[in-house]
């Protein structure tokens, strides 16, 4: 897959799947705009003429509009930003729902709204939204708020896909299983017993292991690329057989 002359914006590019995808896109000759709310790790990207880094909080509508609306062109958008709320419906507070929807659902919606004029101006363009297998695909214990928001990401994806299907713009979602990323490590640490929590996460994966971000990146690049030009409105699970 080659992204020569294509410009792709990635949110949450500082670490985890966003970072891996941004690095792979650069390798594949794309112009990459790597954004994250956390500026410090973004600065560790190697200097490259095709890499632009920018601090961007997807909950800040004005900042999203300024940055994305101010670009010259955009051929692809990878909406990766998301946060995990742990708990059941009993423990979820009003503010937990608000924050999770603001980041996980309204965040990608804001980025799509800001990017839409540029994406429609491109001959063909593609949006990839980060959902999760924990969504409308499967439920997981203690992931009530999270799973609800990720199900909404699938709804957002299908809606955008339908509205722009005849205008050269595609929109798909990916639904990973558990991927070993920095925030997953934080959740394992926060459990109080890292090894036991890791064992529990691993046991729900039928392959008996977690994924590495590099195993998710090829699907992201495929969906962003012209190779997937007949695919839109899909939520594609990449979950090591969790939902099989
Ligand atoms: P991560 O959770 O380790 O890193 C997430 C990044 O998002 C961080 O760099 C953080 O600074 C950034 N971020 C958080 N809030 C933001 C905001 N408001 N605006 C912009 N950036 C923000 O990385 P990950 O685990 O690869 O997760 C990335 C995405 O993948 C998330 O949407 C997550 O829900 C989803 N996901 C993760 C897993 C998993 O097991 N790790 C599985 C399925 C889906």
mmCIF file of C-alpha atoms and ligand atoms in Angstrom:
data_model
loop_
_atom_site.group_PDB
_atom_site.id
_atom_site.type_symbol
_atom_site.label_atom_id
_atom_site.label_comp_id
_atom_site.label_asym_id
_atom_site.label_seq_id
_atom_site.Cartn_x
_atom_site.Cartn_y
_atom_site.Cartn_z
ATOM 1 C CA UNK A 1 0.000 0.000 0.000
ATOM 2 C CA UNK A 2 1.391 3.335 -0.992
ATOM 3 C CA UNK A 3 0.184 6.716 0.234
ATOM 4 C CA UNK A 4 2.357 8.918 -1.961
ATOM 5 C CA UNK A 5 0.835 12.420 -2.230
ATOM 6 C CA UNK A 6 -1.796 11.534 0.383
ATOM 7 C CA UNK A 7 -2.222 13.466 3.604
ATOM 8 C CA UNK A 8 -3.581 11.552 6.584
ATOM 9 C CA UNK A 9 -4.423 12.945 10.022
ATOM 10 C CA UNK A 10 -4.220 10.667 13.063
ATOM 11 C CA UNK A 11 -5.632 11.497 16.498
ATOM 12 C CA UNK A 12 -4.108 9.935 19.626
ATOM 13 C CA UNK A 13 -0.858 9.406 17.737
ATOM 14 C CA UNK A 14 1.427 9.767 20.753
ATOM 15 C CA UNK A 15 1.298 6.108 21.799
ATOM 16 C CA UNK A 16 -0.398 2.754 21.223
ATOM 17 C CA UNK A 17 -2.251 1.988 17.999
ATOM 18 C CA UNK A 18 -2.338 5.630 16.871
ATOM 19 C CA UNK A 19 1.429 5.893 17.049
ATOM 20 C CA UNK A 20 2.033 2.595 15.303
ATOM 21 C CA UNK A 21 -0.335 3.593 12.487
ATOM 22 C CA UNK A 22 1.254 7.062 12.138
ATOM 23 C CA UNK A 23 4.720 5.503 11.841
ATOM 24 C CA UNK A 24 3.507 2.953 9.279
ATOM 25 C CA UNK A 25 1.783 5.659 7.225
ATOM 26 C CA UNK A 26 5.024 7.645 7.152
ATOM 27 C CA UNK A 27 6.853 4.484 6.002
ATOM 28 C CA UNK A 28 4.217 4.131 3.266
ATOM 29 C CA UNK A 29 5.096 7.613 1.922
ATOM 30 C CA UNK A 30 2.101 9.518 3.355
ATOM 31 C CA UNK A 31 2.212 13.052 4.665
ATOM 32 C CA UNK A 32 1.194 12.461 8.277
ATOM 33 C CA UNK A 33 -0.329 14.890 10.725
ATOM 34 C CA UNK A 34 0.195 13.205 14.080
ATOM 35 C CA UNK A 35 -1.928 14.745 16.832
ATOM 36 C CA UNK A 36 -2.535 14.007 20.490
ATOM 37 C CA UNK A 37 -3.737 15.822 23.600
ATOM 38 C CA UNK A 38 -0.384 14.933 25.150
ATOM 39 C CA UNK A 39 2.300 16.954 23.351
ATOM 40 C CA UNK A 40 5.381 15.549 25.077
ATOM 41 C CA UNK A 41 5.481 12.044 23.547
ATOM 42 C CA UNK A 42 4.583 13.499 20.148
ATOM 43 C CA UNK A 43 7.913 15.323 20.241
ATOM 44 C CA UNK A 44 9.694 11.946 20.225
ATOM 45 C CA UNK A 45 8.696 11.318 16.593
ATOM 46 C CA UNK A 46 11.838 11.573 14.473
ATOM 47 C CA UNK A 47 12.068 14.768 12.416
ATOM 48 C CA UNK A 48 10.745 14.057 8.956
ATOM 49 C CA UNK A 49 9.680 16.419 6.150
ATOM 50 C CA UNK A 50 6.424 14.461 5.707
ATOM 51 C CA UNK A 51 5.569 14.414 9.429
ATOM 52 C CA UNK A 52 3.759 17.285 11.144
ATOM 53 C CA UNK A 53 2.988 17.022 14.836
ATOM 54 C CA UNK A 54 0.338 19.045 16.639
ATOM 55 C CA UNK A 55 -1.224 19.037 20.063
ATOM 56 C CA UNK A 56 -4.954 18.399 19.709
ATOM 57 C CA UNK A 57 -7.573 17.619 22.304
ATOM 58 C CA UNK A 58 -10.520 16.116 20.429
ATOM 59 C CA UNK A 59 -12.906 17.499 23.058
ATOM 60 C CA UNK A 60 -11.907 21.074 22.138
ATOM 61 C CA UNK A 61 -14.183 21.936 19.219
ATOM 62 C CA UNK A 62 -12.495 25.251 18.428
ATOM 63 C CA UNK A 63 -9.026 23.661 18.383
ATOM 64 C CA UNK A 64 -10.256 20.819 16.164
ATOM 65 C CA UNK A 65 -11.771 23.319 13.729
ATOM 66 C CA UNK A 66 -8.646 25.528 13.766
ATOM 67 C CA UNK A 67 -6.225 22.690 13.108
ATOM 68 C CA UNK A 68 -8.179 20.508 10.686
ATOM 69 C CA UNK A 69 -10.081 23.340 9.009
ATOM 70 C CA UNK A 70 -6.761 25.130 8.441
ATOM 71 C CA UNK A 71 -5.185 22.303 6.421
ATOM 72 C CA UNK A 72 -4.656 22.530 2.637
ATOM 73 C CA UNK A 73 -5.747 18.988 1.868
ATOM 74 C CA UNK A 74 -6.756 15.786 3.571
ATOM 75 C CA UNK A 75 -7.201 12.329 2.059
ATOM 76 C CA UNK A 76 -7.649 10.288 5.211
ATOM 77 C CA UNK A 77 -8.566 10.571 8.865
ATOM 78 C CA UNK A 78 -7.814 7.983 11.529
ATOM 79 C CA UNK A 79 -9.932 8.815 14.567
ATOM 80 C CA UNK A 80 -8.057 6.860 17.211
ATOM 81 C CA UNK A 81 -8.551 8.960 20.363
ATOM 82 C CA UNK A 82 -10.466 7.211 23.103
ATOM 83 C CA UNK A 83 -10.517 6.606 26.834
ATOM 84 C CA UNK A 84 -11.543 3.554 28.842
ATOM 85 C CA UNK A 85 -13.973 3.855 31.728
ATOM 86 C CA UNK A 86 -13.969 0.828 34.026
ATOM 87 C CA UNK A 87 -17.132 -0.100 35.894
ATOM 88 C CA UNK A 88 -20.698 -1.321 35.707
ATOM 89 C CA UNK A 89 -23.876 0.680 35.212
ATOM 90 C CA UNK A 90 -24.153 0.805 39.028
ATOM 91 C CA UNK A 91 -20.852 2.604 39.476
ATOM 92 C CA UNK A 92 -21.006 4.913 36.429
ATOM 93 C CA UNK A 93 -21.500 8.522 37.480
ATOM 94 C CA UNK A 94 -23.047 11.308 35.400
ATOM 95 C CA UNK A 95 -19.625 12.788 34.677
ATOM 96 C CA UNK A 96 -18.218 9.431 33.521
ATOM 97 C CA UNK A 97 -20.868 9.231 30.806
ATOM 98 C CA UNK A 98 -20.261 12.836 29.775
ATOM 99 C CA UNK A 99 -16.480 12.523 29.516
ATOM 100 C CA UNK A 100 -16.533 9.170 27.724
ATOM 101 C CA UNK A 101 -19.047 10.387 25.136
ATOM 102 C CA UNK A 102 -17.146 13.661 24.710
ATOM 103 C CA UNK A 103 -13.854 11.905 23.897
ATOM 104 C CA UNK A 104 -14.957 8.631 22.294
ATOM 105 C CA UNK A 105 -17.993 9.717 20.260
ATOM 106 C CA UNK A 106 -18.170 13.480 19.962
ATOM 107 C CA UNK A 107 -14.374 13.584 19.468
ATOM 108 C CA UNK A 108 -14.417 11.642 16.186
ATOM 109 C CA UNK A 109 -17.651 13.373 15.167
ATOM 110 C CA UNK A 110 -15.993 16.791 15.630
ATOM 111 C CA UNK A 111 -12.942 15.728 13.628
ATOM 112 C CA UNK A 112 -15.138 14.392 10.816
ATOM 113 C CA UNK A 113 -17.194 17.606 10.725
ATOM 114 C CA UNK A 114 -14.051 19.740 10.543
ATOM 115 C CA UNK A 115 -12.432 17.476 7.926
ATOM 116 C CA UNK A 116 -15.491 17.011 5.736
ATOM 117 C CA UNK A 117 -14.903 19.894 3.259
ATOM 118 C CA UNK A 118 -11.331 18.711 2.611
ATOM 119 C CA UNK A 119 -12.248 15.020 2.451
ATOM 120 C CA UNK A 120 -15.025 15.771 -0.038
ATOM 121 C CA UNK A 121 -12.678 17.955 -2.089
ATOM 122 C CA UNK A 122 -10.259 15.029 -2.442
ATOM 123 C CA UNK A 123 -10.989 12.720 -5.362
ATOM 124 C CA UNK A 124 -11.405 9.827 -2.919
ATOM 125 C CA UNK A 125 -11.023 9.837 0.844
ATOM 126 C CA UNK A 126 -11.356 7.465 3.770
ATOM 127 C CA UNK A 127 -12.167 7.739 7.455
ATOM 128 C CA UNK A 128 -11.280 5.006 9.932
ATOM 129 C CA UNK A 129 -12.909 5.248 13.347
ATOM 130 C CA UNK A 130 -11.582 3.368 16.360
ATOM 131 C CA UNK A 131 -14.406 1.356 17.912
ATOM 132 C CA UNK A 132 -13.739 -1.855 19.848
ATOM 133 C CA UNK A 133 -15.035 -5.406 19.897
ATOM 134 C CA UNK A 134 -16.431 -4.292 23.285
ATOM 135 C CA UNK A 135 -19.327 -2.354 21.742
ATOM 136 C CA UNK A 136 -22.409 -3.628 19.924
ATOM 137 C CA UNK A 137 -20.272 -6.677 19.011
ATOM 138 C CA UNK A 138 -19.718 -8.136 22.507
ATOM 139 C CA UNK A 139 -20.088 -6.984 26.096
ATOM 140 C CA UNK A 140 -17.233 -7.226 28.606
ATOM 141 C CA UNK A 141 -17.354 -7.085 32.397
ATOM 142 C CA UNK A 142 -16.850 -3.620 33.915
ATOM 143 C CA UNK A 143 -16.964 -1.862 30.535
ATOM 144 C CA UNK A 144 -20.533 -0.487 30.533
ATOM 145 C CA UNK A 145 -19.803 3.162 29.663
ATOM 146 C CA UNK A 146 -16.909 2.259 27.371
ATOM 147 C CA UNK A 147 -18.841 -0.374 25.420
ATOM 148 C CA UNK A 148 -21.803 1.956 25.034
ATOM 149 C CA UNK A 149 -19.605 4.696 23.545
ATOM 150 C CA UNK A 150 -17.862 2.284 21.190
ATOM 151 C CA UNK A 151 -21.245 1.001 19.974
ATOM 152 C CA UNK A 152 -22.081 4.634 19.222
ATOM 153 C CA UNK A 153 -18.868 4.925 17.193
ATOM 154 C CA UNK A 154 -20.188 2.117 14.987
ATOM 155 C CA UNK A 155 -23.464 4.036 14.563
ATOM 156 C CA UNK A 156 -21.556 7.204 13.675
ATOM 157 C CA UNK A 157 -19.501 5.243 11.152
ATOM 158 C CA UNK A 158 -22.520 3.770 9.388
ATOM 159 C CA UNK A 159 -24.310 7.100 9.290
ATOM 160 C CA UNK A 160 -21.356 8.951 7.740
ATOM 161 C CA UNK A 161 -20.744 6.098 5.294
ATOM 162 C CA UNK A 162 -24.369 6.232 4.109
ATOM 163 C CA UNK A 163 -24.503 10.000 3.705
ATOM 164 C CA UNK A 164 -21.319 10.257 1.598
ATOM 165 C CA UNK A 165 -21.193 6.905 -0.202
ATOM 166 C CA UNK A 166 -21.800 8.527 -3.593
ATOM 167 C CA UNK A 167 -19.368 11.381 -2.968
ATOM 168 C CA UNK A 168 -16.051 9.529 -2.920
ATOM 169 C CA UNK A 169 -15.830 9.392 0.878
ATOM 170 C CA UNK A 170 -15.751 6.095 2.747
ATOM 171 C CA UNK A 171 -16.050 5.546 6.487
ATOM 172 C CA UNK A 172 -15.325 2.334 8.376
ATOM 173 C CA UNK A 173 -14.708 1.330 11.977
ATOM 174 C CA UNK A 174 -12.298 -1.190 13.428
ATOM 175 C CA UNK A 175 -13.119 -3.298 16.465
ATOM 176 C CA UNK A 176 -9.960 -4.615 18.123
ATOM 177 C CA UNK A 177 -9.820 -7.129 20.938
ATOM 178 C CA UNK A 178 -7.366 -6.470 23.751
ATOM 179 C CA UNK A 179 -4.168 -4.847 22.515
ATOM 180 C CA UNK A 180 -1.081 -4.466 24.699
ATOM 181 C CA UNK A 181 -0.601 -0.703 24.709
ATOM 182 C CA UNK A 182 0.611 1.800 27.344
ATOM 183 C CA UNK A 183 -2.882 2.558 28.632
ATOM 184 C CA UNK A 184 -3.622 -1.156 28.987
ATOM 185 C CA UNK A 185 -0.512 -1.433 31.156
ATOM 186 C CA UNK A 186 -1.822 1.458 33.271
ATOM 187 C CA UNK A 187 -5.146 -0.363 33.727
ATOM 188 C CA UNK A 188 -3.311 -3.554 34.695
ATOM 189 C CA UNK A 189 -1.204 -1.618 37.242
ATOM 190 C CA UNK A 190 -4.303 0.156 38.587
ATOM 191 C CA UNK A 191 -5.973 -3.200 39.277
ATOM 192 C CA UNK A 192 -3.553 -3.702 42.176
ATOM 193 C CA UNK A 193 -2.425 -7.122 40.895
ATOM 194 C CA UNK A 194 -0.789 -6.703 37.468
ATOM 195 C CA UNK A 195 -0.175 -10.426 36.852
ATOM 196 C CA UNK A 196 -3.679 -11.524 37.814
ATOM 197 C CA UNK A 197 -5.262 -8.778 35.697
ATOM 198 C CA UNK A 198 -3.053 -9.656 32.719
ATOM 199 C CA UNK A 199 -4.038 -13.323 33.118
ATOM 200 C CA UNK A 200 -7.741 -12.393 33.163
ATOM 201 C CA UNK A 201 -7.416 -10.221 30.021
ATOM 202 C CA UNK A 202 -5.417 -12.951 28.275
ATOM 203 C CA UNK A 203 -7.937 -15.669 29.170
ATOM 204 C CA UNK A 204 -10.774 -13.865 27.398
ATOM 205 C CA UNK A 205 -8.705 -13.949 24.192
ATOM 206 C CA UNK A 206 -9.300 -17.372 22.556
ATOM 207 C CA UNK A 207 -5.801 -17.324 21.024
ATOM 208 C CA UNK A 208 -4.414 -17.149 24.554
ATOM 209 C CA UNK A 209 -2.558 -13.903 24.010
ATOM 210 C CA UNK A 210 -3.102 -10.180 23.595
ATOM 211 C CA UNK A 211 -2.474 -8.384 20.321
ATOM 212 C CA UNK A 212 0.404 -6.071 19.623
ATOM 213 C CA UNK A 213 -0.413 -2.707 18.001
ATOM 214 C CA UNK A 214 1.579 -3.756 14.929
ATOM 215 C CA UNK A 215 -1.041 -6.475 14.288
ATOM 216 C CA UNK A 216 -3.820 -3.876 14.047
ATOM 217 C CA UNK A 217 -1.969 -1.345 11.878
ATOM 218 C CA UNK A 218 -2.220 -3.277 8.563
ATOM 219 C CA UNK A 219 -6.036 -3.193 8.773
ATOM 220 C CA UNK A 220 -5.995 0.549 9.478
ATOM 221 C CA UNK A 221 -3.742 1.210 6.482
ATOM 222 C CA UNK A 222 -5.816 -1.078 4.272
ATOM 223 C CA UNK A 223 -9.034 0.766 5.145
ATOM 224 C CA UNK A 224 -7.376 4.148 4.615
ATOM 225 C CA UNK A 225 -5.988 3.046 1.257
ATOM 226 C CA UNK A 226 -7.512 2.685 -2.190
ATOM 227 C CA UNK A 227 -7.095 -1.083 -1.880
ATOM 228 C CA UNK A 228 -10.304 -1.112 0.189
ATOM 229 C CA UNK A 229 -12.252 1.172 -2.178
ATOM 230 C CA UNK A 230 -15.371 -1.086 -2.258
ATOM 231 C CA UNK A 231 -15.690 -1.191 1.554
ATOM 232 C CA UNK A 232 -17.672 1.382 3.480
ATOM 233 C CA UNK A 233 -19.943 1.471 6.516
ATOM 234 C CA UNK A 234 -18.380 -1.645 8.030
ATOM 235 C CA UNK A 235 -17.302 -2.376 11.586
ATOM 236 C CA UNK A 236 -14.492 -4.877 11.180
ATOM 237 C CA UNK A 237 -13.490 -7.012 14.148
ATOM 238 C CA UNK A 238 -9.805 -7.732 14.638
ATOM 239 C CA UNK A 239 -9.997 -9.533 17.922
ATOM 240 C CA UNK A 240 -8.124 -12.853 17.808
ATOM 241 C CA UNK A 241 -11.424 -14.717 17.610
ATOM 242 C CA UNK A 242 -13.044 -13.123 20.682
ATOM 243 C CA UNK A 243 -16.311 -12.524 18.827
ATOM 244 C CA UNK A 244 -16.136 -15.644 16.633
HETATM 245 P P1 LIG B 1 -3.519 4.345 24.564
HETATM 246 O O1 LIG B 1 -4.839 4.247 25.268
HETATM 247 O O2 LIG B 1 -2.326 3.788 25.234
HETATM 248 O O3 LIG B 1 -3.249 5.848 24.179
HETATM 249 C C1 LIG B 1 -4.320 6.690 23.889
HETATM 250 C C2 LIG B 1 -3.839 8.017 23.414
HETATM 251 O O4 LIG B 1 -5.001 8.826 23.325
HETATM 252 C C3 LIG B 1 -2.887 8.715 24.384
HETATM 253 O O5 LIG B 1 -1.730 9.145 23.681
HETATM 254 C C4 LIG B 1 -3.705 9.897 24.897
HETATM 255 O O6 LIG B 1 -2.920 11.030 25.162
HETATM 256 C C5 LIG B 1 -4.669 10.121 23.719
HETATM 257 N N1 LIG B 1 -5.870 10.848 24.119
HETATM 258 C C6 LIG B 1 -6.642 10.644 25.227
HETATM 259 N N2 LIG B 1 -7.610 11.570 25.282
HETATM 260 C C7 LIG B 1 -7.463 12.368 24.187
HETATM 261 C C8 LIG B 1 -8.141 13.504 23.712
HETATM 262 N N3 LIG B 1 -9.158 14.045 24.392
HETATM 263 N N4 LIG B 1 -7.727 14.066 22.537
HETATM 264 C C9 LIG B 1 -6.680 13.544 21.860
HETATM 265 N N5 LIG B 1 -5.976 12.478 22.285
HETATM 266 C C10 LIG B 1 -6.364 11.897 23.434
HETATM 267 O O7 LIG B 1 -3.660 3.708 23.110
HETATM 268 P P2 LIG B 1 -4.539 2.473 22.616
HETATM 269 O O8 LIG B 1 -4.714 1.482 23.735
HETATM 270 O O9 LIG B 1 -3.921 2.074 21.327
HETATM 271 O O10 LIG B 1 -5.999 3.083 22.391
HETATM 272 C C11 LIG B 1 -6.283 3.843 21.253
HETATM 273 C C12 LIG B 1 -7.733 3.659 20.888
HETATM 274 O O11 LIG B 1 -8.006 2.273 20.685
HETATM 275 C C13 LIG B 1 -8.738 4.126 21.926
HETATM 276 O O12 LIG B 1 -9.831 4.722 21.254
HETATM 277 C C14 LIG B 1 -9.166 2.832 22.589
HETATM 278 O O13 LIG B 1 -10.453 2.915 23.169
HETATM 279 C C15 LIG B 1 -9.147 1.902 21.415
HETATM 280 N N6 LIG B 1 -9.051 0.470 21.741
HETATM 281 C C16 LIG B 1 -8.047 0.014 22.533
HETATM 282 C C17 LIG B 1 -7.954 -1.339 22.803
HETATM 283 C C18 LIG B 1 -6.856 -1.890 23.653
HETATM 284 O O14 LIG B 1 -6.981 -3.056 24.116
HETATM 285 N N7 LIG B 1 -5.766 -1.182 23.866
HETATM 286 C C19 LIG B 1 -8.898 -2.231 22.251
HETATM 287 C C20 LIG B 1 -9.903 -1.717 21.427
HETATM 288 C C21 LIG B 1 -9.970 -0.372 21.169
#
